[in-house]
CSV table of C-alpha atoms in Angstrom, one decimal:
chain,number,residue,atom,x,y,z
A,1111,MET,CA,-3.4,5.4,-11.7
A,1112,ALA,CA,-5.2,8.5,-12.7
A,1113,THR,CA,-7.7,6.8,-15.0
A,1114,SER,CA,-8.9,4.4,-12.2
A,1115,ASP,CA,-9.2,7.5,-9.9
A,1116,LEU,CA,-11.4,9.1,-12.5
A,1117,THR,CA,-13.5,6.2,-12.8
A,1118,SER,CA,-14.0,5.8,-9.1
A,1119,VAL,CA,-15.0,9.5,-9.1
A,1120,MET,CA,-17.7,8.4,-11.5
A,1121,ALA,CA,-18.7,5.6,-9.1
A,1122,VAL,CA,-18.9,7.8,-6.1
A,1123,ALA,CA,-20.8,10.6,-7.9
A,1124,SER,CA,-23.3,8.2,-9.3
A,1125,SER,CA,-23.9,6.8,-5.8
A,1126,GLY,CA,-24.6,10.2,-4.8
A,1127,LEU,CA,-27.1,10.6,-7.8
A,1128,ARG,CA,-28.7,7.4,-6.8
A,1129,ALA,CA,-29.2,8.5,-3.0
A,1130,GLN,CA,-30.5,11.8,-3.9
A,1131,SER,CA,-33.0,10.4,-6.5
A,1132,THR,CA,-34.4,8.0,-3.9
A,1133,ARG,CA,-34.7,11.0,-1.5
A,1134,MET,CA,-36.6,12.8,-4.3
A,1135,LYS,CA,-38.8,9.8,-4.7
A,1136,VAL,CA,-39.8,9.9,-1.0
A,1137,VAL,CA,-40.4,13.6,-1.1
A,1138,ALA,CA,-42.7,13.1,-4.1
A,1139,GLU,CA,-44.5,10.4,-2.3
A,1140,ASN,CA,-45.0,12.7,0.7
A,1141,ILE,CA,-46.4,15.5,-1.5
A,1142,ALA,CA,-48.6,13.3,-3.4
A,1143,ASN,CA,-50.0,11.9,-0.2
A,1144,ALA,CA,-50.3,15.2,1.6
A,1145,ALA,CA,-54.1,15.0,1.7
A,1146,THR,CA,-54.5,11.2,1.9
A,1147,THR,CA,-57.1,11.0,4.8
A,1148,PRO,CA,-58.5,7.7,6.1
A,1149,SER,CA,-62.0,6.7,4.8
A,1150,ALA,CA,-63.4,5.4,8.1
A,1151,PRO,CA,-63.1,6.4,11.7
A,1152,GLY,CA,-60.4,4.8,13.6
A,1153,GLU,CA,-58.2,4.3,10.4
A,1154,MET,CA,-54.8,6.0,10.2
A,1155,PRO,CA,-54.0,8.6,7.5
A,1156,TYR,CA,-50.7,8.6,5.4
A,1157,GLN,CA,-47.6,8.8,7.6
A,1158,ARG,CA,-44.8,10.9,6.3
A,1159,GLN,CA,-41.6,9.1,5.2
A,1160,VAL,CA,-38.0,10.1,5.9
A,1161,VAL,CA,-35.0,8.9,4.1
A,1162,THR,CA,-31.7,8.3,5.9
A,1163,PHE,CA,-28.3,8.1,4.3
A,1164,LYS,CA,-25.1,6.2,5.4
A,1165,ASN,CA,-21.5,6.2,4.4
A,1166,GLU,CA,-20.2,3.0,3.0
A,1167,PHE,CA,-16.7,2.0,2.0
A,1168,ASP,CA,-16.3,0.5,-1.3
A,1169,ARG,CA,-13.4,-2.0,-1.0
A,1170,ALA,CA,-12.9,-2.5,-4.8
A,1171,LEU,CA,-12.5,1.1,-5.5
A,1172,GLY,CA,-11.2,2.2,-2.1
A,1173,VAL,CA,-13.6,5.2,-1.8
A,1174,TYR,CA,-16.5,6.1,0.6
A,1175,GLU,CA,-19.7,5.9,-1.3
A,1176,VAL,CA,-23.3,7.1,0.0
A,1177,LYS,CA,-26.1,4.5,0.3
A,1178,VAL,CA,-29.7,4.9,1.4
A,1179,SER,CA,-29.7,3.3,4.8
A,1180,GLY,CA,-33.4,3.2,5.2
A,1181,VAL,CA,-36.8,5.0,4.6
A,1182,GLU,CA,-38.4,5.4,8.0
A,1183,LYS,CA,-41.7,6.7,9.1
A,1184,ASP,CA,-41.8,10.2,10.6
A,1185,LYS,CA,-42.7,9.8,14.2
A,1186,SER,CA,-44.4,13.3,14.7
A,1187,ASP,CA,-48.1,13.5,15.6
A,1188,PHE,CA,-50.7,13.5,12.9
A,1189,ILE,CA,-52.6,16.9,12.4
A,1190,LYS,CA,-56.1,16.9,13.8
A,1191,LYS,CA,-58.7,18.9,11.9
A,1192,TYR,CA,-62.4,19.7,12.7
A,1193,ASP,CA,-64.6,18.4,9.9
A,1194,PRO,CA,-67.7,16.7,11.1
A,1195,SER,CA,-69.0,16.0,7.6
A,1196,HIS,CA,-66.0,13.9,6.7
A,1197,PRO,CA,-66.6,10.1,6.5
A,1198,ALA,CA,-63.7,9.4,8.7
A,1199,ALA,CA,-64.7,12.0,11.5
A,1200,ASP,CA,-64.8,10.7,15.0
A,1201,ALA,CA,-67.7,11.2,17.5
A,1202,GLU,CA,-66.4,14.8,18.2
A,1203,GLY,CA,-66.1,15.6,14.5
A,1204,TYR,CA,-62.4,15.5,14.1
A,1205,ILE,CA,-60.4,13.6,11.5
A,1206,LEU,CA,-56.6,12.9,11.4
A,1207,THR,CA,-54.7,14.2,8.5
A,1208,PRO,CA,-51.2,13.3,7.4
A,1209,ASN,CA,-48.2,14.7,9.2
A,1210,VAL,CA,-46.7,16.2,6.0
A,1211,LYS,CA,-45.6,19.8,6.1
A,1212,PRO,CA,-45.6,21.1,2.6
A,1213,ILE,CA,-42.9,23.8,3.3
A,1214,LEU,CA,-40.6,21.1,4.9
A,1215,GLU,CA,-41.0,18.9,1.7
A,1216,SER,CA,-40.3,21.8,-0.6
A,1217,MET,CA,-37.1,22.6,1.3
A,1218,ASP,CA,-36.0,19.1,1.4
A,1219,MET,CA,-36.8,18.8,-2.5
A,1220,HIS,CA,-34.6,21.9,-3.0
A,1221,GLU,CA,-31.7,20.3,-0.9
A,1222,ALA,CA,-32.0,17.0,-3.0
A,1223,GLN,CA,-31.9,19.0,-6.2
A,1224,ARG,CA,-28.9,21.0,-5.2
A,1225,SER,CA,-26.9,17.9,-4.1
A,1226,TYR,CA,-27.9,16.2,-7.3
A,1227,GLU,CA,-26.5,19.0,-9.4
A,1228,ALA,CA,-23.3,19.1,-7.3
A,1229,ASN,CA,-22.9,15.4,-8.2
A,1230,ILE,CA,-23.4,16.0,-11.8
A,1231,ASN,CA,-21.0,18.9,-11.7
A,1232,VAL,CA,-18.3,16.5,-10.3
A,1233,ILE,CA,-19.1,13.9,-13.1
A,1234,GLU,CA,-18.8,16.6,-15.8
A,1235,SER,CA,-15.4,17.7,-14.4
A,1236,ALA,CA,-14.1,14.1,-14.3
A,1237,ARG,CA,-15.4,13.6,-17.8
A,1238,SER,CA,-13.6,16.6,-19.1
A,1239,MET,CA,-10.4,15.4,-17.4
A,1240,LEU,CA,-10.6,12.1,-19.0
A,1241,LEU,CA,-11.2,13.7,-22.5
A,1242,ARG,CA,-8.3,15.8,-22.0
A,1243,THR,CA,-6.2,12.9,-21.3
A,1244,ILE,CA,-7.5,10.9,-24.4
A,1245,ASP,CA,-6.8,14.1,-26.5
A,1246,LEU,CA,-3.1,13.5,-25.6
A,1247,LEU,CA,-3.1,10.4,-27.7
A,1248,LYS,CA,-4.7,12.2,-30.8
A,1249,ASN,CA,-1.9,14.6,-31.6
B,721,MET,CA,18.4,14.9,-17.0
B,722,SER,CA,16.6,12.2,-18.3
B,723,MET,CA,13.5,13.2,-20.4
B,724,THR,CA,11.1,10.5,-19.5
B,725,ASP,CA,11.7,8.8,-16.2
B,726,GLY,CA,11.7,11.0,-13.0
B,727,GLY,CA,12.2,14.1,-15.1
B,728,VAL,CA,9.5,16.5,-16.5
B,729,MET,CA,7.4,13.7,-17.8
B,730,GLY,CA,7.4,11.9,-14.3
B,731,LEU,CA,6.6,15.2,-12.5
B,732,LEU,CA,3.6,15.7,-14.9
B,733,SER,CA,2.3,12.2,-14.6
B,734,GLY,CA,2.7,12.4,-10.8
B,735,ARG,CA,0.8,15.7,-10.8
B,736,MET,CA,-2.0,14.2,-13.1
B,737,SER,CA,-2.4,11.1,-10.9
B,738,TYR,CA,-2.5,13.4,-7.8
B,739,LEU,CA,-5.1,15.6,-9.3
B,740,GLY,CA,-7.1,12.4,-10.1
B,741,GLN,CA,-7.0,11.4,-6.6
B,742,LYS,CA,-8.0,14.8,-5.4
B,743,LEU,CA,-11.1,14.8,-7.5
B,744,ALA,CA,-12.0,11.2,-6.1
B,745,VAL,CA,-11.8,12.7,-2.7
B,746,HIS,CA,-14.0,15.6,-3.5
B,747,ALA,CA,-16.4,13.3,-5.2
B,748,GLN,CA,-16.7,11.5,-1.9
B,749,ASN,CA,-17.3,14.7,-0.1
B,750,VAL,CA,-20.1,15.7,-2.6
B,751,ALA,CA,-21.7,12.2,-2.6
B,752,ASN,CA,-21.7,12.3,1.2
B,753,ALA,CA,-23.0,16.0,1.5
B,754,ASP,CA,-26.0,14.8,3.5
B,755,THR,CA,-24.7,11.9,5.3
B,756,PRO,CA,-24.8,12.4,9.2
B,757,ASP,CA,-21.5,12.5,11.0
B,758,TYR,CA,-19.4,12.6,7.7
B,759,LYS,CA,-16.4,14.9,7.9
B,760,ALA,CA,-15.1,16.4,4.7
B,761,LYS,CA,-11.7,15.2,3.4
B,762,ASP,CA,-9.0,16.7,1.4
B,763,LEU,CA,-5.6,15.6,0.0
B,764,LYS,CA,-2.3,17.1,1.4
B,765,PRO,CA,-0.7,19.5,-1.1
B,766,PHE,CA,1.2,18.2,-4.0
B,767,ALA,CA,4.9,18.5,-3.1
B,768,PRO,CA,7.2,16.3,-5.3
B,769,PHE,CA,8.8,19.3,-7.0
B,770,SER,CA,11.2,19.6,-4.3
B,771,GLN,CA,11.7,15.9,-4.5
B,772,VAL,CA,12.5,16.2,-8.1
B,773,LEU,CA,15.0,18.7,-7.5
B,774,LYS,CA,16.5,16.7,-4.7
B,775,GLU,CA,16.7,13.6,-6.9
B,776,THR,CA,18.2,15.4,-9.9
B,777,SER,CA,20.8,17.1,-7.7
B,778,SER,CA,22.3,15.6,-4.5
B,779,GLY,CA,20.8,14.1,-1.5
B,780,MET,CA,19.3,10.7,-0.8
B,781,LYS,CA,18.3,8.6,-3.9
B,782,VAL,CA,16.6,5.2,-4.3
B,783,THR,CA,18.8,3.3,-6.5
B,784,ASP,CA,17.9,-0.2,-5.3
B,785,SER,CA,14.3,-1.6,-4.7
B,786,LYS,CA,15.5,-2.8,-1.4
B,787,HIS,CA,16.0,0.9,-0.2
B,788,ILE,CA,13.7,2.4,2.4
B,789,VAL,CA,11.8,5.1,0.8
B,790,PRO,CA,11.6,8.2,3.1
B,791,ALA,CA,8.0,9.5,3.7
B,792,SER,CA,8.9,12.8,1.8
B,793,MET,CA,9.8,10.7,-1.3
B,794,ALA,CA,6.8,8.2,-1.2
B,795,GLY,CA,5.4,9.6,-4.4
B,796,ALA,CA,2.1,10.9,-5.5
B,797,ASN,CA,0.1,8.7,-3.4
B,798,ALA,CA,-0.7,11.5,-1.0
B,799,ASP,CA,-2.6,10.9,2.3
B,800,THR,CA,-6.0,12.3,3.0
B,801,LYS,CA,-6.6,14.7,5.9
B,802,ARG,CA,-9.6,16.2,7.4
B,803,ALA,CA,-10.4,19.3,5.4
B,804,ARG,CA,-10.9,22.6,7.1
B,805,SER,CA,-14.5,23.5,6.7
B,806,TYR,CA,-16.6,26.6,7.0
B,807,GLU,CA,-19.4,25.0,8.9
B,808,THR,CA,-20.7,21.8,10.5
B,809,VAL,CA,-24.4,21.2,10.5
B,810,PRO,CA,-26.2,19.8,13.6
B,811,SER,CA,-26.2,16.3,12.0
B,812,GLY,CA,-22.5,16.4,12.2
B,813,ASN,CA,-21.7,16.7,8.5
B,814,SER,CA,-19.0,19.3,7.7
B,815,VAL,CA,-19.3,19.2,3.7
B,816,ASP,CA,-19.9,22.7,2.4
B,817,LEU,CA,-21.2,22.2,-1.3
B,818,GLU,CA,-20.0,25.6,-2.5
B,819,GLN,CA,-16.4,25.1,-1.2
B,820,GLN,CA,-16.4,21.5,-2.8
B,821,MET,CA,-17.7,23.0,-6.3
B,822,ILE,CA,-14.7,25.6,-6.1
B,823,GLU,CA,-12.3,22.7,-5.3
B,824,VAL,CA,-13.5,20.6,-8.2
B,825,SER,CA,-13.4,23.2,-10.8
B,826,SER,CA,-10.0,24.3,-9.6
B,827,THR,CA,-8.8,20.7,-9.7
B,828,THR,CA,-10.2,20.4,-13.3
B,829,LEU,CA,-8.4,23.6,-14.4
B,830,ASP,CA,-5.2,22.4,-12.9
B,831,TYR,CA,-5.4,19.1,-14.7
B,832,GLN,CA,-6.0,20.8,-18.0
B,833,ALA,CA,-3.1,23.0,-17.4
B,834,THR,CA,-0.8,20.0,-16.6
B,835,VAL,CA,-2.2,18.2,-19.7
B,836,SER,CA,-1.4,21.2,-21.8
B,837,VAL,CA,2.3,21.2,-20.5
B,838,TYR,CA,2.5,17.5,-21.1
B,839,HIS,CA,1.3,18.0,-24.6
B,840,LYS,CA,3.9,20.8,-25.2
B,841,PHE,CA,6.6,18.8,-23.8
B,842,SER,CA,5.8,15.7,-26.0
B,843,SER,CA,5.9,18.1,-29.0
B,844,PHE,CA,9.4,19.1,-27.9
B,845,ILE,CA,10.4,15.5,-27.9
B,846,LYS,CA,8.8,15.1,-31.5
B,847,VAL,CA,10.9,18.0,-32.7
B,848,ALA,CA,14.1,16.2,-31.1
B,849,ILE,CA,13.2,13.0,-33.0
B,850,GLY,CA,12.5,15.0,-36.2
B,851,LYS,CA,8.8,14.4,-36.6
């Protein structure tokens, strides 16, 4: 039936919105913590997080929704900087800074934004189709 | 020709439910636009017009619920197929958002056109019953 198809459109698109906003949250955490350095030698700085998605079949609606499968740590190396005055500097005067690359985060943020807008667009389409159908009853 | 069952009304409501399904498929594609190994899907084209002609003229016709319905007459429940896509990214995802946006807006326009025809046709019926 058309109406149940249109409501499943809303469910799928809102699962997309949820997934993209989780991704945006992780990007925000990364950017906010881009300069979170340790306070004593031997401690680890903030480790960048990466969000991963998976495709999940919703049996009730019969559609493939998107789910966040996990938020994992980025395995790349920390960036080493020479700063002997820093409280966390080791014997040679180096500190470990987070493995967050601002350009990468900004690209990821734009991609999340673009996907979010695309999902909104789908919801608006489904909404206008539903409204047109309801209008049939009016006159 | 009957005005309600199988005729113009049937064709229009079949088309509306087909377009609803098509939008659901595109919603899946857009939601999974960043899911690794997801392949974009699409519905097979809507083709019951030839069936309507077949049913109203000669040829095979289902007159009893025990009859076997041939695949070409199975109604608006169209099968999904893998869509042709412009690109596949290294993660194995083949959803192209621009392409999906075009599909979504054309589906909406088609739906609105179908609703307009439905509305027109119901006003014909109103004329016929004198309202």
